[in-house]
XYZ file of C-alpha atoms in Angstrom:
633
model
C -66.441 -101.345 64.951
C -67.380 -101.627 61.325
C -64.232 -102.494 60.167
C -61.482 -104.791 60.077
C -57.944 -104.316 59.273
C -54.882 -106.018 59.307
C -51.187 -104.725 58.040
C -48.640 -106.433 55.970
C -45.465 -105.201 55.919
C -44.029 -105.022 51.937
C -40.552 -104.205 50.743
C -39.435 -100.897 49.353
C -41.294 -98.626 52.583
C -44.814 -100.167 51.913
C -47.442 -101.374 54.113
C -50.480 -103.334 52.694
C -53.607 -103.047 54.343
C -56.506 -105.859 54.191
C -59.438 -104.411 55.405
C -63.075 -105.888 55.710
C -66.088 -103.799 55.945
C -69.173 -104.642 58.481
C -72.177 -105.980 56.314
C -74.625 -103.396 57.903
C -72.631 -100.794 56.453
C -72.131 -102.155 53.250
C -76.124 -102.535 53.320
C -77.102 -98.603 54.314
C -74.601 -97.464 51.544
C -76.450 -99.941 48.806
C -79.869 -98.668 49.700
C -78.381 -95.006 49.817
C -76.875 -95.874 46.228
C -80.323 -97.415 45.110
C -82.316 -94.575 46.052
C -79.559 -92.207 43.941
C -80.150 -94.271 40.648
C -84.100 -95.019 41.323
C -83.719 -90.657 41.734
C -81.732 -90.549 38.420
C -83.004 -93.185 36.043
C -86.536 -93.744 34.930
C -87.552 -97.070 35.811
C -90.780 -99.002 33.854
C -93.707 -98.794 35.758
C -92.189 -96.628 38.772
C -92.023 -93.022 38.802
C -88.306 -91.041 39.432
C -87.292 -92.329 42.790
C -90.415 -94.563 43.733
C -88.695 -97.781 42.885
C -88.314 -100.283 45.758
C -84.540 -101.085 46.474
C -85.424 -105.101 44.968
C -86.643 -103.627 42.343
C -83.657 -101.353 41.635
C -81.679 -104.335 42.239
C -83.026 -106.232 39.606
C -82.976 -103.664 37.188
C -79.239 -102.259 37.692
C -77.447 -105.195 39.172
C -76.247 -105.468 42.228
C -72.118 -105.009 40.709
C -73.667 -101.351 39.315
C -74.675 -100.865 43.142
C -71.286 -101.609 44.499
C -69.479 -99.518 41.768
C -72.017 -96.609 43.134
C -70.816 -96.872 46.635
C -66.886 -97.719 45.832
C -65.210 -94.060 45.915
C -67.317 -92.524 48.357
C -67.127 -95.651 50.981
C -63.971 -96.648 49.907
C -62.603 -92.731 51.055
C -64.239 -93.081 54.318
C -62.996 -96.939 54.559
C -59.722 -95.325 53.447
C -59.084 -93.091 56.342
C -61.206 -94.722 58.896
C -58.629 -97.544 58.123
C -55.136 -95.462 58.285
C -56.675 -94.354 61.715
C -57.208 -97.690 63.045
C -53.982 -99.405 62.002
C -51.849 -96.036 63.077
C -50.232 -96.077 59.947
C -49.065 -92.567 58.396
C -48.908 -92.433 54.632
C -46.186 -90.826 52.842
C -48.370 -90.637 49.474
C -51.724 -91.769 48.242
C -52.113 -95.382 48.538
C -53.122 -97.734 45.815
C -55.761 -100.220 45.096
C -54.290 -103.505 45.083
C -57.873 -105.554 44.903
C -61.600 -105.802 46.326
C -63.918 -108.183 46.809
C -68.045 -107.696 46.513
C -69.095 -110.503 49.174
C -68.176 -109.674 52.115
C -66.482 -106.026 51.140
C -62.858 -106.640 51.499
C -60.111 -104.039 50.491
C -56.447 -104.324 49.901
C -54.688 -101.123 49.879
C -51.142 -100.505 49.433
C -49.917 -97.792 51.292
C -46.503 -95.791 50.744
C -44.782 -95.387 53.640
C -42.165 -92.466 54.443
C -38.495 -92.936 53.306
C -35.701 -93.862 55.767
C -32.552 -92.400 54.618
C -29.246 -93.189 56.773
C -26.527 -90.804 55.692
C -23.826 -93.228 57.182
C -20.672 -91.064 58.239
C -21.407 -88.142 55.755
C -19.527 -85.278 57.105
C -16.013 -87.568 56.652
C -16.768 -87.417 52.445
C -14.335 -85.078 50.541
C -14.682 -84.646 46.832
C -12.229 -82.383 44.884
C -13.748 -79.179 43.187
C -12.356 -78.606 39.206
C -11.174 -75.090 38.402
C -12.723 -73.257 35.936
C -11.684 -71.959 32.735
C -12.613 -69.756 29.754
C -11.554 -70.764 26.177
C -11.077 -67.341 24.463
C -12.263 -69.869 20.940
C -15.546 -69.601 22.921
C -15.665 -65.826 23.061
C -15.050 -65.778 19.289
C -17.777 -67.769 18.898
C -20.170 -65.566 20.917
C -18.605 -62.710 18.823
C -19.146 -64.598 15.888
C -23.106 -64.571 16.747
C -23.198 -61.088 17.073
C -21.893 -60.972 13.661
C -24.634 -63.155 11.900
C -27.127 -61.048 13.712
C -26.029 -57.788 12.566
C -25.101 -58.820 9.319
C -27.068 -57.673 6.238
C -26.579 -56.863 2.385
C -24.064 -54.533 1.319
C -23.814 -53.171 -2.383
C -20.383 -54.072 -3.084
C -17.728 -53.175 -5.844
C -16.872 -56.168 -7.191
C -17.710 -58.561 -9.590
C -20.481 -61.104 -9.367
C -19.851 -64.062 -7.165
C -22.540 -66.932 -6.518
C -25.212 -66.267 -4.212
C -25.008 -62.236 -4.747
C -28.189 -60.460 -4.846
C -27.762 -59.212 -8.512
C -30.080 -56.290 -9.861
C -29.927 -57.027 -13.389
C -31.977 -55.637 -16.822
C -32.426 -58.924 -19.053
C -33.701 -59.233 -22.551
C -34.318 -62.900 -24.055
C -35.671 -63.599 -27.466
C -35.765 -66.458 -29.814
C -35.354 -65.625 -32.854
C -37.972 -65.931 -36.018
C -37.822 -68.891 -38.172
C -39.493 -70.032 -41.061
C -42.259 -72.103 -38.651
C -42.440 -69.174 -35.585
C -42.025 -65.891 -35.307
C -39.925 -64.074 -32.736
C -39.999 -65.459 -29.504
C -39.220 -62.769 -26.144
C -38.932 -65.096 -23.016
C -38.111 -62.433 -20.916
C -37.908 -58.673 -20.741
C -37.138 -57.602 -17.160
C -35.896 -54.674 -15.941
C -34.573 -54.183 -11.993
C -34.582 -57.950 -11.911
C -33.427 -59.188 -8.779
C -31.683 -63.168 -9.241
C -29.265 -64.755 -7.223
C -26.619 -66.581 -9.001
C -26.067 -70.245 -7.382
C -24.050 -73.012 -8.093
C -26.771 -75.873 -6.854
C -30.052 -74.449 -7.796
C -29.255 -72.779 -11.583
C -31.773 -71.032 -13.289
C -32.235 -72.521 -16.565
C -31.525 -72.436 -19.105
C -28.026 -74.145 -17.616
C -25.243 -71.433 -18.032
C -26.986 -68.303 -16.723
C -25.748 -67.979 -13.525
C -22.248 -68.531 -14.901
C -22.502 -65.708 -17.267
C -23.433 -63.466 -14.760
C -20.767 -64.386 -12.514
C -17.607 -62.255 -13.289
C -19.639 -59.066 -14.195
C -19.542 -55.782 -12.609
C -22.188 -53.399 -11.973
C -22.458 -50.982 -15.208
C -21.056 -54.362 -17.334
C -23.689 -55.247 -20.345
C -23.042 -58.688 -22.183
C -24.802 -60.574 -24.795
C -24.705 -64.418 -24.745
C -26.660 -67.093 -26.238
C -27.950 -70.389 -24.002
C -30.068 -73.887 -25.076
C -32.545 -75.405 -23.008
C -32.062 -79.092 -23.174
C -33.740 -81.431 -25.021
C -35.483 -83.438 -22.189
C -36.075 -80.015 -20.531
C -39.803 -79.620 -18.883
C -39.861 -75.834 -20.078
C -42.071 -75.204 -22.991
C -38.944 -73.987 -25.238
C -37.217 -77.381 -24.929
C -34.409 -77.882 -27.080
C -34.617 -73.845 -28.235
C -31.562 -70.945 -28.150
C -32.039 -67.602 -26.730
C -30.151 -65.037 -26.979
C -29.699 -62.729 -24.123
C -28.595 -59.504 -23.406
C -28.109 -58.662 -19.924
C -26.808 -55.143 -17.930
C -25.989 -55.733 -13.784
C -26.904 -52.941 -12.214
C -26.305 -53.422 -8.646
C -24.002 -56.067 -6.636
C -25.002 -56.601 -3.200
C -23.136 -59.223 -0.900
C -24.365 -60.438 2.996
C -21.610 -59.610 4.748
C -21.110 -59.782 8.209
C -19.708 -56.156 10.269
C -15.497 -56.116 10.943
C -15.025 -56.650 14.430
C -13.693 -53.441 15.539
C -14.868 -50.368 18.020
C -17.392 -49.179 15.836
C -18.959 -52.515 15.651
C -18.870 -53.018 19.849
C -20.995 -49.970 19.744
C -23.522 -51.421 17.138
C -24.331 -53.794 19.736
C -24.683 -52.048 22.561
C -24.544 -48.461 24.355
C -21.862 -49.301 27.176
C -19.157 -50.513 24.457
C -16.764 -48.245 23.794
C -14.413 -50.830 22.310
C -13.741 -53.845 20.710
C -12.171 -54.793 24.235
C -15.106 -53.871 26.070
C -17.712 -55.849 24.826
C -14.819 -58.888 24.726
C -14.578 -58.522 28.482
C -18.518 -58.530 28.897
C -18.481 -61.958 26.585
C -15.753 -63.402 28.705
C -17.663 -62.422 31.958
C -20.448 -63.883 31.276
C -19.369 -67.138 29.689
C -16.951 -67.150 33.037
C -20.459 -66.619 35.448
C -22.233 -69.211 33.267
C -18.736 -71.879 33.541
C -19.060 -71.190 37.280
C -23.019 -72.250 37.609
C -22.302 -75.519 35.325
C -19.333 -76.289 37.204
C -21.346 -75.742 40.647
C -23.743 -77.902 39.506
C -21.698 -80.520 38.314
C -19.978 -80.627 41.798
C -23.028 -80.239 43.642
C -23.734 -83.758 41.681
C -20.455 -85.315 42.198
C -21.041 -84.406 45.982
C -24.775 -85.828 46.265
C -23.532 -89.358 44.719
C -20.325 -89.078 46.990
C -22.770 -89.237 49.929
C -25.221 -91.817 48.184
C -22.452 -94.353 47.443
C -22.118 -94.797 51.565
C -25.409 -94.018 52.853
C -28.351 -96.394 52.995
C -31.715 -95.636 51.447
C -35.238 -96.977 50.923
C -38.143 -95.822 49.692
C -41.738 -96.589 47.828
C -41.966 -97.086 44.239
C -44.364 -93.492 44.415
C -40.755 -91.428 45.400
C -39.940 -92.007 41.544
C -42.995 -91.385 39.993
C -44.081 -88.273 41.257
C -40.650 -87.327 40.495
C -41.473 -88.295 37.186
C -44.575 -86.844 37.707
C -42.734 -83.503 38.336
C -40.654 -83.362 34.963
C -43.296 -84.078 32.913
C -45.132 -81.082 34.256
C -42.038 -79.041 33.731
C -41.956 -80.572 29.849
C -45.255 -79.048 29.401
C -44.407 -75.850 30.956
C -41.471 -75.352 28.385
C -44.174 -76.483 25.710
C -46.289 -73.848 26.658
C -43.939 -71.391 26.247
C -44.597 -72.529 22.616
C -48.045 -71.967 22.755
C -48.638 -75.898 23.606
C -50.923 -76.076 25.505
C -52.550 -79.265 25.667
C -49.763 -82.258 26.280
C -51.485 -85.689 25.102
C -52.920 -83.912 22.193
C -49.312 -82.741 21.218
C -47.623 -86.184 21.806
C -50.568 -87.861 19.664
C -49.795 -85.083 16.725
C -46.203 -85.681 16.717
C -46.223 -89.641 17.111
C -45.195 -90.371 20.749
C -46.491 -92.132 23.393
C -46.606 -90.758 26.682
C -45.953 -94.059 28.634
C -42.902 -94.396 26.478
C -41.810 -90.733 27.279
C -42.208 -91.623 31.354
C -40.405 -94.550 31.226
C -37.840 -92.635 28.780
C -37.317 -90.369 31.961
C -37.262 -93.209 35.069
C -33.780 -93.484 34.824
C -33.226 -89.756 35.198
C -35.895 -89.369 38.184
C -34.434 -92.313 39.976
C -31.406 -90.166 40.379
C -32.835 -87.266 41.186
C -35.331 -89.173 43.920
C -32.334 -90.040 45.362
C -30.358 -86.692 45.648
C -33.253 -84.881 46.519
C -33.744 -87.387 49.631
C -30.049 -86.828 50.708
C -30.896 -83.437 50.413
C -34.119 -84.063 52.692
C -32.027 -85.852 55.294
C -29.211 -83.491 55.259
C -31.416 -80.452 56.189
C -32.781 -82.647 58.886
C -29.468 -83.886 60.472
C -27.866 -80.371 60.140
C -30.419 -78.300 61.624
C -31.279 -76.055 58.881
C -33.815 -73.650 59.155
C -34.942 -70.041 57.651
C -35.056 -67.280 60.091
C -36.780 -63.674 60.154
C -33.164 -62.203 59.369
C -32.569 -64.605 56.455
C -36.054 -63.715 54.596
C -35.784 -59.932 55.546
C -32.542 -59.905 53.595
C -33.657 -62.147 50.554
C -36.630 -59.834 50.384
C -34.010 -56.641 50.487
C -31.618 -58.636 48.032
C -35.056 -59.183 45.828
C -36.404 -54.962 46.179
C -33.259 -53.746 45.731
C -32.684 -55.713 42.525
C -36.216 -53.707 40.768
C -35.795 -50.453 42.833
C -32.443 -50.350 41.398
C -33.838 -50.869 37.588
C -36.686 -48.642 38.715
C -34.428 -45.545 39.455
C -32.154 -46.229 36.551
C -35.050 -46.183 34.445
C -36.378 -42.589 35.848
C -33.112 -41.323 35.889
C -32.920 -42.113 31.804
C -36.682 -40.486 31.791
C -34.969 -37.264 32.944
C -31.719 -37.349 30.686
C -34.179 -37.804 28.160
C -36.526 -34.118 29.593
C -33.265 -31.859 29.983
C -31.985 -32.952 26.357
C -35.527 -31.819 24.971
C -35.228 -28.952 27.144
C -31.731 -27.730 25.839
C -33.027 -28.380 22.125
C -36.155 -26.240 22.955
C -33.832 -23.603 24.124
C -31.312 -24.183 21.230
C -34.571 -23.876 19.213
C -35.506 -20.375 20.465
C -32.263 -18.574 20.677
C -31.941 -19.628 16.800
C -35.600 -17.791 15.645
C -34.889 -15.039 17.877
C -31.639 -13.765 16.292
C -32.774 -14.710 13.075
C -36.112 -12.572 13.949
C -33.372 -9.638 15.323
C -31.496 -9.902 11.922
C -34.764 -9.529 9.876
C -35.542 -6.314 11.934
C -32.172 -4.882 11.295
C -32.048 -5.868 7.838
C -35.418 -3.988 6.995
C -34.339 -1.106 9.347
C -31.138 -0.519 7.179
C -33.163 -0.197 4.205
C -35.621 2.075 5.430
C -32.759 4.078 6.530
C -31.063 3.706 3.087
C -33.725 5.056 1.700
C -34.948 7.587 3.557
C -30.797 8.822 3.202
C -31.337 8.061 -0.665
C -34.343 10.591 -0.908
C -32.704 13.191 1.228
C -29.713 13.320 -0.861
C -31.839 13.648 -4.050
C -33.660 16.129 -2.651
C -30.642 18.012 -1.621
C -28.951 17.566 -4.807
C -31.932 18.684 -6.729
C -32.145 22.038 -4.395
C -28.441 22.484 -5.062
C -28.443 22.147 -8.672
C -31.247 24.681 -8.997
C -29.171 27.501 -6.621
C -25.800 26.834 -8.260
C -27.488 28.228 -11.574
C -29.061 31.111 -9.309
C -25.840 32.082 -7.593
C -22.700 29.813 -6.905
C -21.701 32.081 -3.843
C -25.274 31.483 -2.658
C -25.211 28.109 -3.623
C -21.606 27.436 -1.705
C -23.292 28.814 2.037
C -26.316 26.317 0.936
C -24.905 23.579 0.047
C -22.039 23.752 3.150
C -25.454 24.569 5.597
C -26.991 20.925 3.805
C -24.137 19.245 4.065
C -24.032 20.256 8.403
C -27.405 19.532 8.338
C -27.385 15.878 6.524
C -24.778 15.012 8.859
C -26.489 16.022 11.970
C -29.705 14.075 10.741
C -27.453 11.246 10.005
C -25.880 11.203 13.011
C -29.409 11.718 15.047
C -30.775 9.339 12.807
C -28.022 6.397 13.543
C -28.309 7.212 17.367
C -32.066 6.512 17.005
C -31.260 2.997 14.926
C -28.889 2.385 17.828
C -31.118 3.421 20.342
C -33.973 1.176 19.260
C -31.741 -2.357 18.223
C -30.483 -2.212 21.660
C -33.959 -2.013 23.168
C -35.140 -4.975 20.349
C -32.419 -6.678 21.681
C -32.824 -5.933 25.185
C -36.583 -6.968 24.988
C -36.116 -10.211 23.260
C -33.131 -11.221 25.703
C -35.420 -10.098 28.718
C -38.463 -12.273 26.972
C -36.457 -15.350 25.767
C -34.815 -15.661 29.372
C -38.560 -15.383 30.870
C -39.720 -17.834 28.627
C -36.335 -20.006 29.523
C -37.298 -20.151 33.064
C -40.792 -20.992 32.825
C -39.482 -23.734 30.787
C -37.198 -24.753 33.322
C -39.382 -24.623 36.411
C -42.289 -26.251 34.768
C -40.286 -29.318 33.282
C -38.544 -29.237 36.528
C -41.797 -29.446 38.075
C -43.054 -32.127 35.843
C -40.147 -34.249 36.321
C -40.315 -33.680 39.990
C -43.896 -34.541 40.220
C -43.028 -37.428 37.546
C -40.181 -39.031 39.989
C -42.733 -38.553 43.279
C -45.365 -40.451 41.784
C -42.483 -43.085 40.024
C -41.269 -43.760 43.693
C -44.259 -43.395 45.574
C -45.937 -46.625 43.249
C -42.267 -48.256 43.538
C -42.729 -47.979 47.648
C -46.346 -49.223 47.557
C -45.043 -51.935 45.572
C -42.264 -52.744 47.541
C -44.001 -52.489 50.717
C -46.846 -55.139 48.454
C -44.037 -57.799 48.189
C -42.798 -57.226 51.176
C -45.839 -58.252 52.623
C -46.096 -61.095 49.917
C -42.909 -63.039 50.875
C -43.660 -62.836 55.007
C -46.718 -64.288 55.186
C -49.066 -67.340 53.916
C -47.797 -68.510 49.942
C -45.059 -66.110 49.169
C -43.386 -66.936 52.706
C -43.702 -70.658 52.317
C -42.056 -69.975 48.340
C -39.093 -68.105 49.854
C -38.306 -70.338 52.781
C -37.919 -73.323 50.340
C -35.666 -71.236 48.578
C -33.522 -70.399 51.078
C -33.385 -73.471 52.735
C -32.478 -75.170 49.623
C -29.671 -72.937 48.687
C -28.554 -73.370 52.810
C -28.406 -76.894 52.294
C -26.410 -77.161 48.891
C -24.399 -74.351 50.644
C -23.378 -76.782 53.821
C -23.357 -79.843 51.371
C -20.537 -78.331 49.428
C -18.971 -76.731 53.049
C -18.486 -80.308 54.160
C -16.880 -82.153 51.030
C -14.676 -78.668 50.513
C -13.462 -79.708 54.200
C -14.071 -76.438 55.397
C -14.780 -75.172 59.138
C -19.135 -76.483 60.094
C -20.570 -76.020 63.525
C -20.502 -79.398 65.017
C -23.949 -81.097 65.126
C -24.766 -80.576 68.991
C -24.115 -76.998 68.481
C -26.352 -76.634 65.590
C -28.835 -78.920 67.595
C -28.686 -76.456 70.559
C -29.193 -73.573 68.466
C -32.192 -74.745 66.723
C -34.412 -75.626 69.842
C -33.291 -72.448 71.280
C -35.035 -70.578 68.598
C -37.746 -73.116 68.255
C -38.872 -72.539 71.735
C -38.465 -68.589 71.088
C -40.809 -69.000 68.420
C -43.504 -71.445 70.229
C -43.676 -68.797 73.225
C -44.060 -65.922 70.389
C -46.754 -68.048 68.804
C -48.543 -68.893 71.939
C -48.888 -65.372 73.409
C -50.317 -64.215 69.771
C -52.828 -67.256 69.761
C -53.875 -66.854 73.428
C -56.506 -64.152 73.259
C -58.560 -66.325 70.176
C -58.261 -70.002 70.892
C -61.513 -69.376 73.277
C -63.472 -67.986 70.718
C -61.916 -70.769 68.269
C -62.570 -73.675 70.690
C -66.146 -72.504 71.320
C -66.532 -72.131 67.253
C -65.695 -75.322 66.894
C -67.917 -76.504 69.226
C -70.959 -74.603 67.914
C -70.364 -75.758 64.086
C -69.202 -79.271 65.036
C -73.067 -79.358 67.014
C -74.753 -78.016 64.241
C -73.557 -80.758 61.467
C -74.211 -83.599 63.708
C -77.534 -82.109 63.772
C -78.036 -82.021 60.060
C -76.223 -85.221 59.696
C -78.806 -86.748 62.364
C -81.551 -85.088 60.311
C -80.294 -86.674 57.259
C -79.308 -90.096 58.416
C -83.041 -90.317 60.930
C -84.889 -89.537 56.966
C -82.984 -92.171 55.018
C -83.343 -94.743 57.545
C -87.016 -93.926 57.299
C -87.209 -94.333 53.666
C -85.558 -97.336 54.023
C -87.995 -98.627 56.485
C -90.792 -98.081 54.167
C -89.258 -99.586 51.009
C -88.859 -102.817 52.938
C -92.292 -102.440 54.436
């Protein structure tokens, strides 16, 4: 044995641990640590790792020696002693002290927590009822204002802080000493009239407050005499026309302005109700949490609790870790180097936050203890149905997204169509239009032809020129009636054709975006299934199991906290008791039929890689020892 260890017992769940180690031991890790620094430091006179140990002792120190061997030894020491004195730590242990000659540790060890709950299921606390203060959904109303809220050319007269659009003119006039001074000459000059910050010279802004836009005034101002502007003690005169008023104003609250912010407002009313619902859902979760608190302390002020100092500060621990989490949402990354730019200190922050993880220590070991004493587990049927509760939450999104995606296709498919049916009657119009006129004048020519044939008979022979004119007459009316049949005749085939090729072109339309979209929403739920069956996989095994179950049994536990201070019906404890080593030893014989068939080939593994680093270690230990031999040689 190469050690020896004694235990102390300490108050607050600690055990101290003096331990002494074996001189021989001490010695083989010096000479190991010797050769390391004779390996890595050029000694005079010796080349790399060819100094004697004395020699490295002389020229390091025998302290630099010890500091060599202290965290690898003092692991080994570390465990080798938790071993021997059957101790099981709850965290890592400290260093209290050591000692160079003989080797001599003293280690403070955390030990685990006892917790007695006393009589816990006997503590009632009353639950407070919720309310909603409708001043608080003004308020949220109120926001939405501010952010929609913009400037609004307005017809009336100035006011301060107006954007004003303004044309301005300033001169000084000539004297005998200067000539004519022109301060400014602006035009579309935007200013904003205020009471605290006045332009100067002093006045301005009050002559501008009262006009209208159109309004042109002419006014004379002084700077003062102490003024820092160059015309110090000078008058201007100034001639000014407004040419635009604008005002931030915030939207009226009415229906038009519950559809502003969102889609699924149709009124005023509506988007109230959504306010009020989810001010009400976040009242609920503040008020659970307070009584989930008011429970937790109920318990703590009769139960009995003690635990090492290390409970608190990995608590604290913990919340600084989440503080730099929220920083990094920031884009801080680095923690110190933020506390060192902004003045803090970061041993002032933790002990800003004991008080705070002292309480929380202590609920979260009631906690601990209460999902202990009341049996709680996670079984296959309560992870199978967070995992549902978890897919159906994105498949749902998922399919209310596609479903928009294909709103979205028909509407372009109804414009395209809208699009067509417009060009092709305008196209049919066009083609009746210009048939018209060639018929017009082809009927225009005819007629002058006719009349010109007439004119010339009459003078021959009226009776002659009565049978003509009565056979033309027949005869224009026959063409014109052969020649409107033809017009007819052809529109309704134009029409017929581009009907026949516009509802072709309608259907191809159809199928193929009917196609795409089909193909579209395949391919959309065939990735949301791999994905789904990807999680799936995720939360029942290795990490995202282990995530889940503390989850659930967290919510289980505040769940049968609050149960038993409500009063309400619990399984009593043997029950509960029964029911858990039933389904412990259902999952033990599941476990061991699974593992049978490979603990064999585990075992003989084991065996086989356990040989071969004894081996090696042999190997290594048989060469040092040898080295050793010949440095003291």
């Amino acid at each position: 044995m190469t050690l020896t260890v004694t235990t102390e017992p300490l108050e607050n769940r600690q055990m101290a641990l003096n331990v002494a180690v074996d001189d021989a031991r001490v010695e083989k890790h010096l000479r190991r640590a010797a050769r390391k620094l004779a390996r890595d430091y050029r000694i005079p006179g010796f080349r790399k790792g060819k100094a004697p140990y004395q020699i490295v002792v002389q020229y390091f120190g025998e302290q630099a020696l010890y500091n060599e061997i202290l965290d690898d030894l003092g692991q080994e020491i570390y465990r080798e002693a938790l071993e021997q004195a059957e101790v099981e730590p709850y965290g890592q242990a400290s260093l209290a002290d050591v000692d160079f000659n003989p080797l001599t540790y003293r280690l403070i060890v955390p030990l685990e927590p006892t917790v007695d709950l006393g009589d816990y299921r006997n503590v009632r606390v009353a639950e407070e009822e919720t309310a909603i203060n409708e001043d608080l959904v003004d308020q949220e109303l109120e926001k939405y204002r501010e952010e929609y809220a913009g400037w609004q050319e307005v017809g009336r007269p100035v006011q301060y802080e107006d954007a004003v659009n303004i044309d301005v003119k300033s001169v000084i006039a000539a004297t005998d000493d200067a000539d004519e001074i022109v301060v400014l000459d602006e035009e579309d000059w935007d200013i904003t009239p205020s009471e605290e910050a006045p332009m100067e010279p002093a006045g301005f802004d009050e002559q501008l407050v009262g006009m209208e836009a159109g309004d042109e005034k002419e006014f004379d101002l002084s700077w003062a005499e102490d003024s820092r502007s160059i015309y110090a003690g000078k008058t201007a005169h100034y001639t000014v026309k407004v040419n635009r008023v604008e005002a931030y104003e915030k939207p009226e609250l009415d229906d038009d302005f519950a559809q502003l912010v969102g889609p699924d407002y149709a009124t005023l009313d509506d988007l109230r109700e959504d306010i009020r619902s989810s001010l009400r859902e976040q009242a609920e979760g503040n008020a659970r949490d307070a009584y989930v608190g008011r429970a937790l302390d109920a318990i703590l002020e009769q139960a009995t609790l003690e635990y090492p100092p290390t409970v608190v500060e990995d608590q604290i621990d913990a919340m600084v870790r989440e503080y730099g989490s929220q920083l990094r949402q920031y884009g801080i990354e680095d923690l110190e180097n933020f506390f060192e730019q902004t003045g803090q200190d970061m041993d002032e922050y933790r002990e800003g936050l004991r008080e705070q993880a002292e309480i929380a220590a202590r609920r979260n070991l009631i906690l601990s203890e209460l999902l202990a004493k009341e049996y709680i587990r996670v079984d296959d049927e309560d992870l199978d149905a967070r995992v549902a509760e978890i897919l159906g939450d994105e498949l749902a999104d998922a399919i209310e997204e596609l479903a928009l995606e294909e709103a979205v296709a028909e509407d372009l498919v109804a414009g395209e169509e809208a699009l067509e049916e417009a060009v092709a009657d305008e196209l049919a119009e066009e083609e009746l239009a210009v048939e018209e006129a060639v018929a017009d004048a082809l009927t225009a020519e005819e007629l002058a032809l006719e009349e010109a044939v007439a004119d010339e008979l009459i003078t021959e022979d009226p009776a002659v020129a009565e049978a003509v004119a009565e056979d033309l007459i027949a005869e224009e009316l026959a063409v014109e009636a052969a020649a409107a049949d033809e017009l007819a005749a052809e529109e309704l085939a134009l029409e017929e054709a581009v009907a026949q090729e516009l509802a072709t072109e309608e259907d191809a339309l159809e199928e193929a975006t009917a196609a795409e979209l089909a193909a579209e929403l395949a391919e959309e739920l065939d990735a949301l299934s791999a994905q789904r069956d990807s999680m799936r996989d995720f939360f029942r095994y290795g990490q995202g199991r282990m995530l889940l179950e503390s989850e659930i049994l967290q919510r289980k536990t505040l769940d049968r906290l609050l149960a038993i201070v409500r009063g309400e019906d619990v399984p009593a404890l043997d029950e509960l008791k029964a029911a858990a080593e039933a389904a412990g030893a259902e999952t033990e014989s599941a476990d061991e039929d699974e593992s049978d068939a490979s603990d064999a080939e585990a075992v003989v593994a084991e065996i086989v890689e356990a040989g071969a680093e004894t081996d090696a270690a042999g190997d290594q230990e048989a060469a040092a020892e040898a080295g050793d031999e010949e440095e003291s040689s």
